[in-house]
Amino acid sequence: MSQILARDAAKLDLHSNTPPKINTVSLSKYFPRGTVYFYSFPSGEDSNFYNAVPPWKEELVAARPLVSGGDKIRAVTFASSLEDEVWNILKNDLGVELIAKSNIIALPGAIHDEVTGNERNTLLKSALRNLVDHGTLVMAQPFLHEHLEEHYQISPQLVIELNDKKSLMTFFPAENLPHSYRRFGSGPEFVASTEAFPLPCVVKVSSSSSGDGVRICRTPVDLASAKHDFAHLGGTIFVEEFVDTLHNLCIQFGIPVDRSQPIEIIGQNEQLVSPDGDYLGGVVNPKKALKKIEEVHKILIHQVLPTVRAAGWYGVGGIDVLVSKDERIYFIDPNFRMTAAFTYVCLNKNGKIKKPVASFTGTVDSETNFKKNIIPLATEGVSNQLLSFIALVKHGDIYRFNAGMFFEDDHTLCENAGLLLKLGVRSQVLEKLSDPANLF
């Protein structure tokens, strides 16, 4: 099941004679040489997946493997990430370590942030068919398309199945799942229901990510709003119990393609979410004590991930897990793909980031402001470095980026977030972190 196509196996070196760098964690540690990684998702509701993320964010998402890819894989990314000014800022001004340009596959410039929906999906499918060799492609959330089938390295049907929240009931212990009140076959079926649910509750689109398909409903008005938002969707929708949380975590793991190598827990991050359940960013702080974390690791290493490996999957991923205030463990979302915090966890694991870091997406609307106030704080190795960039795109005078903000404790977390806001960075995460009342 989901094995590499035999006729293309020669392109993928499963047992390279070049050993991985000691203690270096990257995509290259878990995938065979020659893998082409595309950190991207179908737009709208294509290929049994719901994605409402705007295209400019997709550009940033696809650029993250340029930092965490390593030296054995190739990365597909959008043209905006490879513009000369953007590349020079990251590599020369900021000192960010990027993969070699020869290992980057650039998508056509015609696929830009004003191209959306079905048009975007059509252009991406065509580009992947033309740019990527058979049997080499790994896509975070694959397109289901007959002309792309042979390009994938792992069965796209398997990846989609694993990333669907329905897979929790197959691969995870039942005692570690939230109680499900009801499952609906589609949005219209959910809208037509007059059933009353205990409040608060959580409404989830089964195949979605980054909180696009999650609504935390505290009142009947919230539930009605969720019905409105999801009325048009054709996929499965769950209504399940709300868990009052102590920790909201994503456990980052790796399953090497070489089955003689052990499954690994790479690290974890705490997750920042909006009141409605949208993912905003993550905090990587290995020094912080997390209750039940060893038990979470054991369940994944000994019960869940070996079964996933046996099904034919390998690579990196992140499992979202809640530790409740009464210290129960609930697995809530499977991500058998790179996640937003993976690169920061890698940088920490590899000693590139030595301080606690809070990841966020930011926007600066002025070129002058960006170059005067942000670049000096984001240059690698300077004594006052406050930011570590992992992705950047520019449209006109507007700079958009993924970065990690360093901090020492709760006080400096709020203080640093407030400083960046004053310097003109727009970010939901920084607004949240600047208020002490919102801290963990």
C-alpha positions as a Python dict, from the first residue, in 0.01 Angstrom:
ca = {
    (1, 'M'): (0, 0, 0),
    (2, 'S'): (122, 349, -95),
    (3, 'Q'): (470, 234, -190),
    (4, 'I'): (708, 424, -415),
    (5, 'L'): (646, 349, -780),
    (6, 'A'): (893, 77, -874),
    (7, 'R'): (990, 226, -1208),
    (8, 'D'): (1081, 555, -1039),
    (9, 'A'): (1264, 411, -739),
    (10, 'A'): (1602, 488, -892),
    (11, 'K'): (1530, 858, -861),
    (12, 'L'): (1483, 825, -486),
    (13, 'D'): (1786, 713, -289),
    (14, 'L'): (1638, 528, 8),
    (15, 'H'): (1974, 439, 160),
    (16, 'S'): (2205, 722, 63),
    (17, 'N'): (2576, 664, 120),
    (18, 'T'): (2591, 1019, 255),
    (19, 'P'): (2479, 1004, 619),
    (20, 'P'): (2263, 1287, 754),
    (21, 'K'): (2443, 1556, 949),
    (22, 'I'): (2467, 1463, 1315),
    (23, 'N'): (2183, 1610, 1520),
    (24, 'T'): (2040, 1787, 1216),
    (25, 'V'): (1663, 1758, 1192),
    (26, 'S'): (1498, 1850, 862),
    (27, 'L'): (1270, 1703, 598),
    (28, 'S'): (1577, 1537, 451),
    (29, 'K'): (1617, 1316, 757),
    (30, 'Y'): (1285, 1141, 695),
    (31, 'F'): (1236, 1139, 316),
    (32, 'P'): (1451, 971, 48),
    (33, 'R'): (1693, 1180, -156),
    (34, 'G'): (1514, 1326, -457),
    (35, 'T'): (1184, 1386, -280),
    (36, 'V'): (998, 1694, -404),
    (37, 'Y'): (808, 1853, -114),
    (38, 'F'): (520, 2096, -173),
    (39, 'Y'): (382, 2245, 148),
    (40, 'S'): (45, 2341, 4),
    (41, 'F'): (-327, 2267, 13),
    (42, 'P'): (-607, 2268, -244),
    (43, 'S'): (-810, 2591, -241),
    (44, 'G'): (-1179, 2610, -161),
    (45, 'E'): (-1334, 2265, -140),
    (46, 'D'): (-1126, 2058, -382),
    (47, 'S'): (-1005, 1698, -344),
    (48, 'N'): (-1224, 1633, -38),
    (49, 'F'): (-1063, 1918, 158),
    (50, 'Y'): (-1183, 2254, 289),
    (51, 'N'): (-933, 2543, 277),
    (52, 'A'): (-1027, 2907, 328),
    (53, 'V'): (-670, 3040, 368),
    (54, 'P'): (-602, 3341, 141),
    (55, 'P'): (-343, 3291, -137),
    (56, 'W'): (-85, 3528, 14),
    (57, 'K'): (-70, 3306, 322),
    (58, 'E'): (-33, 3003, 96),
    (59, 'E'): (276, 3168, -52),
    (60, 'L'): (433, 3194, 293),
    (61, 'V'): (334, 2837, 384),
    (62, 'A'): (500, 2692, 75),
    (63, 'A'): (823, 2885, 149),
    (64, 'R'): (882, 2730, 492),
    (65, 'P'): (1065, 2420, 356),
    (66, 'L'): (1328, 2655, 215),
    (67, 'V'): (1454, 2677, 575),
    (68, 'S'): (1374, 2328, 707),
    (69, 'G'): (1418, 2117, 392),
    (70, 'G'): (1778, 2006, 440),
    (71, 'D'): (2010, 1904, 156),
    (72, 'K'): (1844, 1587, 18),
    (73, 'I'): (1503, 1712, -89),
    (74, 'R'): (1372, 1966, -339),
    (75, 'A'): (1099, 2216, -251),
    (76, 'V'): (822, 2356, -468),
    (77, 'T'): (742, 2719, -393),
    (78, 'F'): (571, 3023, -543),
    (79, 'A'): (758, 3273, -758),
    (80, 'S'): (700, 3552, -503),
    (81, 'S'): (933, 3375, -257),
    (82, 'L'): (1220, 3379, -507),
    (83, 'E'): (1213, 3740, -621),
    (84, 'D'): (1561, 3891, -602),
    (85, 'E'): (1478, 4142, -330),
    (86, 'V'): (1306, 3883, -110),
    (87, 'W'): (1588, 3631, -152),
    (88, 'N'): (1855, 3893, -81),
    (89, 'I'): (1678, 4017, 232),
    (90, 'L'): (1649, 3666, 376),
    (91, 'K'): (1989, 3534, 276),
    (92, 'N'): (2216, 3840, 275),
    (93, 'D'): (2054, 4100, 503),
    (94, 'L'): (1909, 3864, 764),
    (95, 'G'): (2149, 3569, 732),
    (96, 'V'): (1875, 3305, 711),
    (97, 'E'): (2010, 2963, 608),
    (98, 'L'): (1814, 2860, 298),
    (99, 'I'): (1835, 2545, 89),
    (100, 'A'): (2030, 2571, -235),
    (101, 'K'): (1847, 2743, -520),
    (102, 'S'): (1923, 2437, -734),
    (103, 'N'): (1694, 2241, -499),
    (104, 'I'): (1401, 2477, -546),
    (105, 'I'): (1129, 2430, -808),
    (106, 'A'): (963, 2764, -881),
    (107, 'L'): (599, 2773, -981),
    (108, 'P'): (500, 2998, -1275),
    (109, 'G'): (456, 3365, -1191),
    (110, 'A'): (102, 3345, -1328),
    (111, 'I'): (4, 3168, -1003),
    (112, 'H'): (-1, 3474, -778),
    (113, 'D'): (-207, 3597, -485),
    (114, 'E'): (-491, 3732, -700),
    (115, 'V'): (-559, 3390, -852),
    (116, 'T'): (-807, 3201, -635),
    (117, 'G'): (-1042, 2905, -616),
    (118, 'N'): (-1080, 2663, -905),
    (119, 'E'): (-859, 2870, -1135),
    (120, 'R'): (-575, 2847, -884),
    (121, 'N'): (-622, 2472, -838),
    (122, 'T'): (-623, 2414, -1215),
    (123, 'L'): (-302, 2610, -1265),
    (124, 'L'): (-128, 2432, -976),
    (125, 'K'): (-222, 2086, -1102),
    (126, 'S'): (-92, 2169, -1447),
    (127, 'A'): (234, 2314, -1309),
    (128, 'L'): (300, 2012, -1089),
    (129, 'R'): (247, 1774, -1382),
    (130, 'N'): (498, 1970, -1589),
    (131, 'L'): (762, 2041, -1324),
    (132, 'V'): (776, 1730, -1105),
    (133, 'D'): (903, 1383, -1198),
    (134, 'H'): (689, 1074, -1149),
    (135, 'G'): (712, 910, -808),
    (136, 'T'): (882, 1203, -632),
    (137, 'L'): (609, 1441, -514),
    (138, 'V'): (498, 1477, -152),
    (139, 'M'): (224, 1736, -107),
    (140, 'A'): (100, 1838, 238),
    (141, 'Q'): (-261, 1786, 129),
    (142, 'P'): (-262, 1620, -213),
    (143, 'F'): (-478, 1703, -510),
    (144, 'L'): (-686, 1407, -622),
    (145, 'H'): (-636, 1415, -998),
    (146, 'E'): (-584, 1123, -1232),
    (147, 'H'): (-300, 1295, -1420),
    (148, 'L'): (-112, 1360, -1095),
    (149, 'E'): (-151, 1012, -948),
    (150, 'E'): (181, 879, -1078),
    (151, 'H'): (371, 1188, -967),
    (152, 'Y'): (314, 1114, -598),
    (153, 'Q'): (561, 925, -385),
    (154, 'I'): (302, 817, -125),
    (155, 'S'): (-55, 727, -215),
    (156, 'P'): (-257, 1051, -211),
    (157, 'Q'): (-562, 856, -96),
    (158, 'L'): (-370, 737, 211),
    (159, 'V'): (-246, 1088, 295),
    (160, 'I'): (-597, 1229, 264),
    (161, 'E'): (-738, 949, 478),
    (162, 'L'): (-480, 1007, 752),
    (163, 'N'): (-531, 1384, 754),
    (164, 'D'): (-907, 1350, 787),
    (165, 'K'): (-1027, 1385, 1146),
    (166, 'K'): (-1229, 1067, 1095),
    (167, 'S'): (-897, 880, 1109),
    (168, 'L'): (-873, 959, 1481),
    (169, 'M'): (-1126, 684, 1541),
    (170, 'T'): (-913, 436, 1347),
    (171, 'F'): (-560, 510, 1468),
    (172, 'F'): (-600, 666, 1814),
    (173, 'P'): (-720, 514, 2145),
    (174, 'A'): (-1093, 573, 2195),
    (175, 'E'): (-1039, 678, 2556),
    (176, 'N'): (-823, 968, 2435),
    (177, 'L'): (-1079, 1123, 2199),
    (178, 'P'): (-1338, 1391, 2280),
    (179, 'H'): (-1695, 1269, 2304),
    (180, 'S'): (-1872, 1304, 1969),
    (181, 'Y'): (-2233, 1425, 1993),
    (182, 'R'): (-2324, 1388, 1628),
    (183, 'R'): (-2176, 1339, 1282),
    (184, 'F'): (-2337, 1499, 975),
    (185, 'G'): (-2272, 1390, 618),
    (186, 'S'): (-2267, 1744, 479),
    (187, 'G'): (-2324, 2110, 554),
    (188, 'P'): (-2689, 2106, 439),
    (189, 'E'): (-2755, 1807, 668),
    (190, 'F'): (-2597, 1997, 959),
    (191, 'V'): (-2807, 2307, 882),
    (192, 'A'): (-3128, 2105, 866),
    (193, 'S'): (-3073, 1957, 1213),
    (194, 'T'): (-3280, 2098, 1499),
    (195, 'E'): (-3093, 1895, 1760),
    (196, 'A'): (-2976, 2082, 2070),
    (197, 'F'): (-2618, 2022, 2181),
    (198, 'P'): (-2453, 2084, 2517),
    (199, 'L'): (-2281, 2421, 2520),
    (200, 'P'): (-2003, 2498, 2483),
    (201, 'C'): (-1935, 2251, 2203),
    (202, 'V'): (-1702, 2235, 1902),
    (203, 'V'): (-1811, 2208, 1539),
    (204, 'K'): (-1548, 2065, 1302),
    (205, 'V'): (-1525, 2009, 929),
    (206, 'S'): (-1366, 1665, 912),
    (207, 'S'): (-1114, 1740, 637),
    (208, 'S'): (-966, 2087, 697),
    (209, 'S'): (-671, 2256, 866),
    (210, 'S'): (-548, 2564, 1057),
    (211, 'G'): (-885, 2615, 1221),
    (212, 'D'): (-1059, 2691, 888),
    (213, 'G'): (-1312, 2423, 964),
    (214, 'V'): (-1337, 2467, 1342),
    (215, 'R'): (-1589, 2674, 1537),
    (216, 'I'): (-1602, 2685, 1917),
    (217, 'C'): (-1967, 2745, 1999),
    (218, 'R'): (-2044, 2892, 2342),
    (219, 'T'): (-2397, 3017, 2270),
    (220, 'P'): (-2689, 2925, 2042),
    (221, 'V'): (-2591, 3226, 1829),
    (222, 'D'): (-2243, 3076, 1780),
    (223, 'L'): (-2398, 2746, 1671),
    (224, 'A'): (-2623, 2925, 1423),
    (225, 'S'): (-2319, 3110, 1289),
    (226, 'A'): (-2132, 2780, 1240),
    (227, 'K'): (-2429, 2647, 1043),
    (228, 'H'): (-2421, 2955, 825),
    (229, 'D'): (-2045, 2926, 765),
    (230, 'F'): (-2056, 2556, 674),
    (231, 'A'): (-2393, 2540, 496),
    (232, 'H'): (-2235, 2502, 152),
    (233, 'L'): (-1986, 2228, 236),
    (234, 'G'): (-2017, 1876, 104),
    (235, 'G'): (-1791, 1697, 354),
    (236, 'T'): (-1844, 1542, 696),
    (237, 'I'): (-1908, 1771, 994),
    (238, 'F'): (-1871, 1672, 1361),
    (239, 'V'): (-2018, 1823, 1672),
    (240, 'E'): (-1819, 1721, 1979),
    (241, 'E'): (-1754, 1811, 2339),
    (242, 'F'): (-1559, 2121, 2434),
    (243, 'V'): (-1249, 2043, 2641),
    (244, 'D'): (-1145, 2295, 2907),
    (245, 'T'): (-771, 2291, 2846),
    (246, 'L'): (-455, 2324, 3048),
    (247, 'H'): (-229, 2274, 2743),
    (248, 'N'): (-309, 2298, 2372),
    (249, 'L'): (-15, 2127, 2200),
    (250, 'C'): (110, 2006, 1866),
    (251, 'I'): (348, 1710, 1893),
    (252, 'Q'): (598, 1715, 1606),
    (253, 'F'): (714, 1368, 1494),
    (254, 'G'): (914, 1198, 1222),
    (255, 'I'): (878, 853, 1064),
    (256, 'P'): (1188, 780, 852),
    (257, 'V'): (1142, 613, 513),
    (258, 'D'): (1416, 369, 621),
    (259, 'R'): (1224, 124, 841),
    (260, 'S'): (1539, 27, 1026),
    (261, 'Q'): (1537, 379, 1173),
    (262, 'P'): (1316, 449, 1476),
    (263, 'I'): (1010, 670, 1486),
    (264, 'E'): (1094, 996, 1663),
    (265, 'I'): (924, 1265, 1864),
    (266, 'I'): (1103, 1576, 1736),
    (267, 'G'): (950, 1818, 1986),
    (268, 'Q'): (632, 2007, 2058),
    (269, 'N'): (485, 2352, 2064),
    (270, 'E'): (201, 2517, 2248),
    (271, 'Q'): (-65, 2650, 2016),
    (272, 'L'): (-217, 2996, 2006),
    (273, 'V'): (-577, 2991, 1888),
    (274, 'S'): (-849, 3251, 1852),
    (275, 'P'): (-1168, 3234, 2063),
    (276, 'D'): (-1335, 3071, 1761),
    (277, 'G'): (-1065, 2804, 1724),
    (278, 'D'): (-853, 2951, 1441),
    (279, 'Y'): (-481, 2868, 1456),
    (280, 'L'): (-277, 3186, 1505),
    (281, 'G'): (74, 3069, 1592),
    (282, 'G'): (280, 2856, 1826),
    (283, 'V'): (523, 2883, 2115),
    (284, 'V'): (833, 2662, 2122),
    (285, 'N'): (976, 2656, 2473),
    (286, 'P'): (1144, 2324, 2565),
    (287, 'K'): (1223, 2454, 2914),
    (288, 'K'): (857, 2476, 3009),
    (289, 'A'): (717, 2181, 3205),
    (290, 'L'): (410, 2030, 3038),
    (291, 'K'): (187, 1797, 3231),
    (292, 'K'): (122, 1450, 3083),
    (293, 'I'): (371, 1509, 2801),
    (294, 'E'): (559, 1183, 2856),
    (295, 'E'): (233, 988, 2847),
    (296, 'V'): (135, 1165, 2524),
    (297, 'H'): (470, 1069, 2370),
    (298, 'K'): (430, 703, 2475),
    (299, 'I'): (85, 675, 2320),
    (300, 'L'): (213, 812, 1992),
    (301, 'I'): (539, 615, 1981),
    (302, 'H'): (400, 280, 2092),
    (303, 'Q'): (36, 278, 1977),
    (304, 'V'): (-39, 527, 1702),
    (305, 'L'): (261, 591, 1481),
    (306, 'P'): (372, 228, 1431),
    (307, 'T'): (26, 157, 1287),
    (308, 'V'): (58, 456, 1056),
    (309, 'R'): (402, 339, 941),
    (310, 'A'): (261, -10, 875),
    (311, 'A'): (-5, 149, 652),
    (312, 'G'): (272, 282, 427),
    (313, 'W'): (319, 642, 541),
    (314, 'Y'): (645, 813, 636),
    (315, 'G'): (766, 1171, 675),
    (316, 'V'): (702, 1446, 928),
    (317, 'G'): (381, 1556, 1093),
    (318, 'G'): (218, 1706, 1396),
    (319, 'I'): (-63, 1574, 1614),
    (320, 'D'): (-280, 1829, 1795),
    (321, 'V'): (-352, 1723, 2151),
    (322, 'L'): (-527, 1882, 2447),
    (323, 'V'): (-441, 1821, 2810),
    (324, 'S'): (-753, 1911, 3007),
    (325, 'K'): (-758, 2087, 3341),
    (326, 'D'): (-836, 1752, 3504),
    (327, 'E'): (-524, 1617, 3324),
    (328, 'R'): (-691, 1394, 3068),
    (329, 'I'): (-540, 1356, 2719),
    (330, 'Y'): (-746, 1427, 2406),
    (331, 'F'): (-613, 1389, 2052),
    (332, 'I'): (-810, 1629, 1834),
    (333, 'D'): (-645, 1670, 1493),
    (334, 'P'): (-410, 1454, 1283),
    (335, 'N'): (-163, 1637, 1059),
    (336, 'F'): (40, 1389, 857),
    (337, 'R'): (234, 1669, 688),
    (338, 'M'): (450, 1964, 788),
    (339, 'T'): (277, 2194, 1032),
    (340, 'A'): (318, 2567, 1089),
    (341, 'A'): (556, 2522, 1384),
    (342, 'F'): (769, 2243, 1238),
    (343, 'T'): (1046, 2473, 1115),
    (344, 'Y'): (1078, 2645, 1454),
    (345, 'V'): (1094, 2310, 1634),
    (346, 'C'): (1368, 2200, 1391),
    (347, 'L'): (1566, 2521, 1442),
    (348, 'N'): (1544, 2474, 1817),
    (349, 'K'): (1638, 2107, 1797),
    (350, 'N'): (1939, 2193, 1579),
    (351, 'G'): (2060, 2466, 1816),
    (352, 'K'): (1985, 2748, 1571),
    (353, 'I'): (1723, 2893, 1805),
    (354, 'K'): (1834, 2883, 2169),
    (355, 'K'): (1563, 3094, 2331),
    (356, 'P'): (1189, 3037, 2366),
    (357, 'V'): (1015, 3161, 2052),
    (358, 'A'): (658, 3254, 1958),
    (359, 'S'): (575, 3210, 1590),
    (360, 'F'): (344, 3448, 1406),
    (361, 'T'): (241, 3584, 1068),
    (362, 'G'): (310, 3955, 1035),
    (363, 'T'): (257, 4237, 788),
    (364, 'V'): (443, 4567, 751),
    (365, 'D'): (288, 4819, 513),
    (366, 'S'): (589, 5041, 452),
    (367, 'E'): (918, 4953, 281),
    (368, 'T'): (1096, 5228, 474),
    (369, 'N'): (960, 5106, 806),
    (370, 'F'): (1041, 4743, 726),
    (371, 'K'): (1403, 4817, 636),
    (372, 'K'): (1460, 5070, 916),
    (373, 'N'): (1287, 4901, 1210),
    (374, 'I'): (1236, 4530, 1135),
    (375, 'I'): (1548, 4413, 952),
    (376, 'P'): (1783, 4527, 1234),
    (377, 'L'): (1582, 4322, 1485),
    (378, 'A'): (1572, 4013, 1260),
    (379, 'T'): (1936, 3985, 1156),
    (380, 'E'): (2077, 3649, 1264),
    (381, 'G'): (2340, 3670, 1537),
    (382, 'V'): (2311, 4037, 1639),
    (383, 'S'): (2303, 4105, 2012),
    (384, 'N'): (1956, 4260, 2002),
    (385, 'Q'): (1800, 4000, 1771),
    (386, 'L'): (1430, 3977, 1848),
    (387, 'L'): (1302, 3794, 1539),
    (388, 'S'): (1393, 3488, 1334),
    (389, 'F'): (1241, 3490, 983),
    (390, 'I'): (1149, 3172, 796),
    (391, 'A'): (938, 3306, 507),
    (392, 'L'): (889, 3640, 332),
    (393, 'V'): (692, 3775, 36),
    (394, 'K'): (650, 4130, -92),
    (395, 'H'): (366, 4289, -287),
    (396, 'G'): (426, 4654, -366),
    (397, 'D'): (541, 4817, -43),
    (398, 'I'): (372, 4549, 171),
    (399, 'Y'): (593, 4288, 337),
    (400, 'R'): (434, 3972, 474),
    (401, 'F'): (631, 3719, 672),
    (402, 'N'): (645, 3422, 905),
    (403, 'A'): (879, 3482, 1196),
    (404, 'G'): (953, 3369, 1548),
    (405, 'M'): (972, 3628, 1828),
    (406, 'F'): (1221, 3557, 2106),
    (407, 'F'): (1133, 3601, 2473),
    (408, 'E'): (1259, 3502, 2817),
    (409, 'D'): (947, 3495, 3034),
    (410, 'D'): (584, 3612, 3038),
    (411, 'H'): (688, 3971, 3098),
    (412, 'T'): (924, 3990, 2799),
    (413, 'L'): (672, 3799, 2586),
    (414, 'C'): (416, 4078, 2635),
    (415, 'E'): (679, 4351, 2617),
    (416, 'N'): (833, 4229, 2290),
    (417, 'A'): (493, 4178, 2127),
    (418, 'G'): (395, 4532, 2225),
    (419, 'L'): (720, 4671, 2085),
    (420, 'L'): (667, 4506, 1745),
    (421, 'L'): (312, 4638, 1729),
    (422, 'K'): (441, 4989, 1800),
    (423, 'L'): (696, 4945, 1521),
    (424, 'G'): (416, 4888, 1273),
    (425, 'V'): (386, 4508, 1257),
    (426, 'R'): (26, 4395, 1210),
    (427, 'S'): (-39, 4054, 1364),
    (428, 'Q'): (-327, 3884, 1546),
    (429, 'V'): (-78, 3679, 1746),
    (430, 'L'): (117, 3983, 1866),
    (431, 'E'): (-207, 4153, 1968),
    (432, 'K'): (-296, 3847, 2172),
    (433, 'L'): (47, 3815, 2330),
    (434, 'S'): (74, 4185, 2418),
    (435, 'D'): (-207, 4141, 2672),
    (436, 'P'): (-102, 3948, 2986),
    (437, 'A'): (-459, 3826, 3029),
    (438, 'N'): (-421, 3612, 2717),
    (439, 'L'): (-113, 3418, 2825),
    (440, 'F'): (-119, 3046, 2895),
}
